[in-house]
CSV table of C-alpha atoms and ligand atoms in Angstrom, one decimal:
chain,number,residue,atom,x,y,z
A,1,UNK,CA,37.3,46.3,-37.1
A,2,UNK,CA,37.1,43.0,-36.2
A,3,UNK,CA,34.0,41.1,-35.4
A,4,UNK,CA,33.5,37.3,-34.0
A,5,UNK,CA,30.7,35.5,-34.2
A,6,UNK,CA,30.7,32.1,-32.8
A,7,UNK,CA,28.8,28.9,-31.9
A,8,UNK,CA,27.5,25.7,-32.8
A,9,UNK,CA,26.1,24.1,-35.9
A,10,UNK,CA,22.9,25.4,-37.1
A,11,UNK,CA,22.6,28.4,-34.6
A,12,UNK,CA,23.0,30.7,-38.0
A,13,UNK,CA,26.2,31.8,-37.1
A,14,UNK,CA,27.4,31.3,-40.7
A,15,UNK,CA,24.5,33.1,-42.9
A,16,UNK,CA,24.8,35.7,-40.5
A,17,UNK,CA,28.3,36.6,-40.4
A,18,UNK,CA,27.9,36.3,-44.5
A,19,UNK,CA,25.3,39.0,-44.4
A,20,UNK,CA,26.6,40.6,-41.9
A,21,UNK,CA,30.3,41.1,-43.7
A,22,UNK,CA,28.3,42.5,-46.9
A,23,UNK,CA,26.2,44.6,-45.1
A,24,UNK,CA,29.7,46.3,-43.9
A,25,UNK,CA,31.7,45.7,-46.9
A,26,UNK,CA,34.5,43.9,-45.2
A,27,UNK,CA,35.6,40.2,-45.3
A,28,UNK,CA,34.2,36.6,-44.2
A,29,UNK,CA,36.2,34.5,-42.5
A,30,UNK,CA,34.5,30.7,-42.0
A,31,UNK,CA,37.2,28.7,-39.7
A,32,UNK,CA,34.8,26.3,-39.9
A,33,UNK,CA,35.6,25.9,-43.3
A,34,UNK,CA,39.5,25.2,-42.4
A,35,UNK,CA,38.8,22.1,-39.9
A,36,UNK,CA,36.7,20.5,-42.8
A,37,UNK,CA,39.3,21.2,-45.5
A,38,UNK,CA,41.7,18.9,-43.3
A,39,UNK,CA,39.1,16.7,-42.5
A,40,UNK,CA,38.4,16.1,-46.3
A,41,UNK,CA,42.1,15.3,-46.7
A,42,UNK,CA,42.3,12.9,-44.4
A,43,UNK,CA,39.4,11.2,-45.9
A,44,UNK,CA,40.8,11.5,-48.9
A,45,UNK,CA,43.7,9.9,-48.1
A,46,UNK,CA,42.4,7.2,-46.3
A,47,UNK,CA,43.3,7.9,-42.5
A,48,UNK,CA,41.1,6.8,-40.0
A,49,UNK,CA,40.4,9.8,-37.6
A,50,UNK,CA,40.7,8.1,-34.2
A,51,UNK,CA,44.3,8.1,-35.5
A,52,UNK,CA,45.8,11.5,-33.9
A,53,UNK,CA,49.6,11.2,-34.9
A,54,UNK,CA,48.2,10.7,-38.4
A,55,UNK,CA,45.6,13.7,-38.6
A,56,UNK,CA,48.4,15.7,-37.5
A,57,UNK,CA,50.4,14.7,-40.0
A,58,UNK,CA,47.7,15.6,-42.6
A,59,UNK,CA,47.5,19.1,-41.3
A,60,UNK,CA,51.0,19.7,-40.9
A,61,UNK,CA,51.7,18.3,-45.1
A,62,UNK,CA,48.7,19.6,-46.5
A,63,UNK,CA,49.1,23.4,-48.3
A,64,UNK,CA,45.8,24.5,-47.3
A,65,UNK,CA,45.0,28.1,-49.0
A,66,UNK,CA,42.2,30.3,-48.0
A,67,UNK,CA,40.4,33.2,-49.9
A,68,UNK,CA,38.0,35.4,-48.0
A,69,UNK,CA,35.6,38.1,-49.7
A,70,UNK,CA,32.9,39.8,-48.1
A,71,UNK,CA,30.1,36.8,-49.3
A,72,UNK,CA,32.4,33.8,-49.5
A,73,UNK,CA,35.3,32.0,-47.7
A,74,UNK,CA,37.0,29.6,-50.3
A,75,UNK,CA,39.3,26.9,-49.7
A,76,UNK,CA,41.5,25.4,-51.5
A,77,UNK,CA,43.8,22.1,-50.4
A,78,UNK,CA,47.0,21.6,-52.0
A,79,UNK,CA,46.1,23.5,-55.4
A,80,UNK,CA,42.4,22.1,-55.7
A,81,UNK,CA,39.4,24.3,-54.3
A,82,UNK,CA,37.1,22.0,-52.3
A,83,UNK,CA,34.8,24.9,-50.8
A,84,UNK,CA,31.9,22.9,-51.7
A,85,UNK,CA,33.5,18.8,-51.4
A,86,UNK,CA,33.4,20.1,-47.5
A,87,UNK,CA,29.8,19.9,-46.7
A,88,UNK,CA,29.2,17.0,-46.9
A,89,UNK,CA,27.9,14.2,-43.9
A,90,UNK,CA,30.7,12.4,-44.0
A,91,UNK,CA,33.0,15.4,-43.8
A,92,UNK,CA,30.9,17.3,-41.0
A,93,UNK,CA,31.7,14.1,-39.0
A,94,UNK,CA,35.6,14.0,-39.7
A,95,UNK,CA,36.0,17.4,-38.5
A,96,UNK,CA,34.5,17.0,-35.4
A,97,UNK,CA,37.4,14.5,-34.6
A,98,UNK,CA,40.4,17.0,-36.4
A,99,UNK,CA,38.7,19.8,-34.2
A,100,UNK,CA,39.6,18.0,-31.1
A,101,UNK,CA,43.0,17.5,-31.9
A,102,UNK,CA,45.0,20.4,-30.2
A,103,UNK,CA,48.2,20.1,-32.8
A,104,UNK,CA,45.5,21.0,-35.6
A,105,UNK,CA,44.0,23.4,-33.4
A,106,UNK,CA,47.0,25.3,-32.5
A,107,UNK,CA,48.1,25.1,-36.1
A,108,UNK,CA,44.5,26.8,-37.3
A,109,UNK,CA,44.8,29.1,-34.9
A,110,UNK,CA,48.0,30.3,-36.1
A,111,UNK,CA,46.6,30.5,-39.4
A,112,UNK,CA,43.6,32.3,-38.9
A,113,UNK,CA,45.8,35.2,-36.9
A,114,UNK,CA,48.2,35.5,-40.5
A,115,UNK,CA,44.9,36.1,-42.3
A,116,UNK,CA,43.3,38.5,-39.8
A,117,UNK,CA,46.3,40.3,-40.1
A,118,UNK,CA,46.5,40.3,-43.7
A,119,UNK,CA,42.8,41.3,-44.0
A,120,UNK,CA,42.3,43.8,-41.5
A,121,UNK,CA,38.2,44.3,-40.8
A,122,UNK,CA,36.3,41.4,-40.9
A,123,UNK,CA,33.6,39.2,-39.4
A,124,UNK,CA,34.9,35.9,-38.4
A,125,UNK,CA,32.7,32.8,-37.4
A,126,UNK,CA,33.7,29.6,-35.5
A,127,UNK,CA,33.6,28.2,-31.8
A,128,UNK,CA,36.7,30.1,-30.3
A,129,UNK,CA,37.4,33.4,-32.6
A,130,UNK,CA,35.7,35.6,-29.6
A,131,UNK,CA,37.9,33.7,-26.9
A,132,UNK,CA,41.0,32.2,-28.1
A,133,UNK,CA,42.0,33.6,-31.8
A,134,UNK,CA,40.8,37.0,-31.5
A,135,UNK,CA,40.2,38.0,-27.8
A,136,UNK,CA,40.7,41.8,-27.8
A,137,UNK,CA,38.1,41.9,-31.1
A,138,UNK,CA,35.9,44.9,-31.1
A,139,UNK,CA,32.5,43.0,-31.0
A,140,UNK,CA,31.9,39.4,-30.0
A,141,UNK,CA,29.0,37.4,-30.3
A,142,UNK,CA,27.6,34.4,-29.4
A,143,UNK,CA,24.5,32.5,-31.0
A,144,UNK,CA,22.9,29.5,-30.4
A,145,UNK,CA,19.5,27.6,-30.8
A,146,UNK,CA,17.1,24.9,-29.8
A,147,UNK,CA,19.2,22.0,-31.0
A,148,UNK,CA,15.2,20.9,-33.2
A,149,UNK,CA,15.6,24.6,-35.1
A,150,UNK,CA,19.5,23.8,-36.0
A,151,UNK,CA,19.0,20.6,-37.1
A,152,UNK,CA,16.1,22.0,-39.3
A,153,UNK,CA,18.1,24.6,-40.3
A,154,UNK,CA,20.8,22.5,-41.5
A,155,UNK,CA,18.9,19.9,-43.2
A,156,UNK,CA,17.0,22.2,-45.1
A,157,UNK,CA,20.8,23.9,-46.0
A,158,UNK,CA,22.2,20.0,-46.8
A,159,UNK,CA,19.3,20.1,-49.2
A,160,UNK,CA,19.5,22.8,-50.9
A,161,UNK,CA,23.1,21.7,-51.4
A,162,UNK,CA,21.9,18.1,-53.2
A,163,UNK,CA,22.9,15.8,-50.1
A,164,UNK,CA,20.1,13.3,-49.5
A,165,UNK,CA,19.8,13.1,-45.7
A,166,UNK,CA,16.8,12.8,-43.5
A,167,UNK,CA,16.2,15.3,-40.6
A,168,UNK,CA,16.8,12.3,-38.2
A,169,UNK,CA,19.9,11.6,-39.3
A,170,UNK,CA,21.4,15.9,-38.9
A,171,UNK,CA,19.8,15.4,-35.4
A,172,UNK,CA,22.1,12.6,-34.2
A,173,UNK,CA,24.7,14.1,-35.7
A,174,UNK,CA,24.5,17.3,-34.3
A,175,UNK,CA,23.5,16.1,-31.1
A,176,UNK,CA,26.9,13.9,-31.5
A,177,UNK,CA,28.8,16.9,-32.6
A,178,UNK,CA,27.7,18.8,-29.7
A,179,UNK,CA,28.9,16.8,-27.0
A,180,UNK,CA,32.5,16.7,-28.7
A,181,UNK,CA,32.2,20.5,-30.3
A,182,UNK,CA,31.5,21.6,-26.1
A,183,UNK,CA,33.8,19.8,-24.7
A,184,UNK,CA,36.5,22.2,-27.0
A,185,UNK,CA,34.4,25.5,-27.1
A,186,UNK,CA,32.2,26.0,-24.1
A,187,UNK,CA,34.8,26.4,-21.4
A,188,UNK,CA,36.5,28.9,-23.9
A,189,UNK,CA,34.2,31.1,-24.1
A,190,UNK,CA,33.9,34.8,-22.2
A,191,UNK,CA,30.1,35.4,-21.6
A,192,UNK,CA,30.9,38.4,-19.9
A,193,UNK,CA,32.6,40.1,-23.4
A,194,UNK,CA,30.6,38.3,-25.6
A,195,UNK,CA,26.7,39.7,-26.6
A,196,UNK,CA,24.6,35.8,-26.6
A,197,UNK,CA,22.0,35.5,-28.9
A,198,UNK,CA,19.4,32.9,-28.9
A,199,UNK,CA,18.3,32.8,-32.4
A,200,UNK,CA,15.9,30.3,-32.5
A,201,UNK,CA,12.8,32.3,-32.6
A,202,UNK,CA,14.2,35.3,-34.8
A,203,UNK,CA,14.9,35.1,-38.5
A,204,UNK,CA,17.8,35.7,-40.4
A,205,UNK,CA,16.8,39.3,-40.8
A,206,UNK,CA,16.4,40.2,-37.2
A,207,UNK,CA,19.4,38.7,-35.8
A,208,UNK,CA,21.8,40.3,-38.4
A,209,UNK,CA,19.9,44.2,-37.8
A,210,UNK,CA,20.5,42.9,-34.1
A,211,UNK,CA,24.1,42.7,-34.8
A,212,UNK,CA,24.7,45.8,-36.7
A,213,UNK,CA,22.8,48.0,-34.0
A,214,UNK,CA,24.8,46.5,-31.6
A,215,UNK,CA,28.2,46.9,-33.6
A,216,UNK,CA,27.0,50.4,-33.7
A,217,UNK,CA,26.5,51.4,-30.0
A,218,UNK,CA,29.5,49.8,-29.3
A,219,UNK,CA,31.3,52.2,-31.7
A,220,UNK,CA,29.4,55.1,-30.7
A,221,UNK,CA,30.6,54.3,-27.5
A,222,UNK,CA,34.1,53.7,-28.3
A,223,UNK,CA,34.5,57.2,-30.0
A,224,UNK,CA,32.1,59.3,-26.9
A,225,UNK,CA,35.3,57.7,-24.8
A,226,UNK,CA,38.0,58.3,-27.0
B,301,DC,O1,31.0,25.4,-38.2
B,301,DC,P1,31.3,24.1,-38.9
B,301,DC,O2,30.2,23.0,-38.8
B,301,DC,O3,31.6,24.3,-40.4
B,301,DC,O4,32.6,23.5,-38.2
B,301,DC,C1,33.2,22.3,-38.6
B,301,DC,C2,33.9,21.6,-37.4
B,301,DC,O5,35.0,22.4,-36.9
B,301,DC,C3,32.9,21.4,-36.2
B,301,DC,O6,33.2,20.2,-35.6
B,301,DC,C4,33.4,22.5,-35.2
B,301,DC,C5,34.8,22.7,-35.5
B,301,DC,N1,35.3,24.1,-35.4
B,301,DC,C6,36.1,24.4,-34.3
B,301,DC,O7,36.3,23.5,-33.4
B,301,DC,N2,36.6,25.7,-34.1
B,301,DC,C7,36.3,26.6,-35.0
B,301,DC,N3,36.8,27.8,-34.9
B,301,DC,C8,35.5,26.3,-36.1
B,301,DC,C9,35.0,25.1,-36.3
C-alpha cells in the first residue's frame, strides 16, 4: 500500500505521516529530509546556492543514503548521518533553493522510486509524492494550514529541537519558502485524486483518525469492486 501525504511546511504533514506509518506498521518516508541532506552539503562545502551548475554538482557527488522505519527517516551523507544537522534555519533556507533546481529534482525523484520499490507499503510525505513520484498511489492526501498555525507549529518544533529563533523570524521564512516551495508544487498537484485537508483547526489526533478512516473506505471500496 502506498500512501502520499503532501504539502507545505508546518501543515503537519510530517507528524502525521509518522503516526500515521506506526499506526499501520509500515515505513516513513520524509523526502523532505533528502532536499535538506544536499542542502547541508552544499553548505558544508561552501557553495553559494544561487549557483545551479554547482548544487548539481553536489547532488550528483554526494552518496546520500536513506533509512526508513515506521517512526523515523534517517539520512546519512557520504557515510555521516546528519538526520538531525538538517533542521536547522539555515538549512530549511538552502533547500528551498536545491528544491528548485530540476537536475536535483529529477535525481530525488529517481531516488525516492528505488526506495518505494525496495520498501513496498509506506506513507510518504513531501510536495509532489501524490503527483509526480507516486501518481497511481492508493491514497493521496493533501494538508495545509493558516500560514500563523504553521509558523507556530514549527517554532514551537525548532524549539523543542534547541534552535533559538523567534516566531517572527519562522514567519518570514515560511512565508519566503512558500512563494518558491508553490511555484514547484502547486501546479503539480491533482486535487481531484487527492483527499485536502485543512488542518489548522484539528489536532494531531483528529487529522491522523481522519486519515486512517479514509485509507479504510478507500480499501473497502477497492475490495467491494474487485
Ligand atoms: O518538508 P521540508 O520542510 O522538510 O522540505 C524541505 C524543502 O524541500 C522545502 O523547501 C520543500 C522541498 N521539498 C520539495 O520540493 N519536494 C519534496 N518532495 C519534499 C520537499
Amino acid at each position: 500500500m502506498i500512501i502520499t501525504i503532501d504539502g507545505p511546511a508546518g501543515s503537519g504533514k510530517s507528524t502525521v505521516a509518522r503516526k500515521l506509518a506506526a499506526r499501520l506498521g509500515i515505513a516513513y518516508l520524509d523526502t523532505g529530509a533528502m532536499y535538506r541532506a544536499i542542502a547541508h552539503a552544499a553548505l558544508e562545502r561552501g557553495v553559494d546556492c544561487g549557483d545551479s551548475e554547482a548544487l548539481a554538482d553536489v547532488a550528483r557527488s554526494v552518496d546520500l543514503e536513506v533509512n526508513c522505519g515506521p517512526t523515523h527517516t534517517r539520512v546519512e551523507v557520504d557515510g555521516r548521518d546528519v538526520t538531525e544537522a538538517i533542521r536547522t534555519m539555515a538549512v530549511s533556507v538552502a533547500s528551498s533553493a536545491v528544491a528548485g533546481q530540476e537536475g536535483i529534482r529529477n535525481l530525488l525523484v529517481e531516488h525516492q522510486r528505488r526506495l518505494g520499490a525496495k520498501l513496498g507499503s509506506f506513507v510518504t510525505e513531501g510536495r509532489d509524492q501524490g503527483s509526480v513520484v507516486f501518481p497511481s498511489a492508493d491514497a493521496k492526501f493533501v494538508l495545509d494550514a493558516a500560514v500563523e498555525k504553521r509558523a507556530e507549529r514549527r517554532h514551537r518544533e525548532m524549539l523543542a529541537d534547541g534552535e533559538d529563533v523567534s516566531f517572527e523570524e519562522v514567519l518570514e521564512n515560511l512565508n519566503r519558502r512558500d512563494d518558491v516551495d508553490c511555484k514547484q508544487w502547486v501546479p503539480l498537484l491533482e486535487p481531484e485524486a487527492a483527499i485536502l485537508i485543512d488542518t489548522t483547526h484539528m489536532s494531531l489526533k483528529d487529522v491522523v483518525d481522519r486519515l486512517e478512516s479514509e485509507i479504510k473506505s478507500i480499501c473497502t471500496r477497492g475490495s467491494e469492486s474487485g
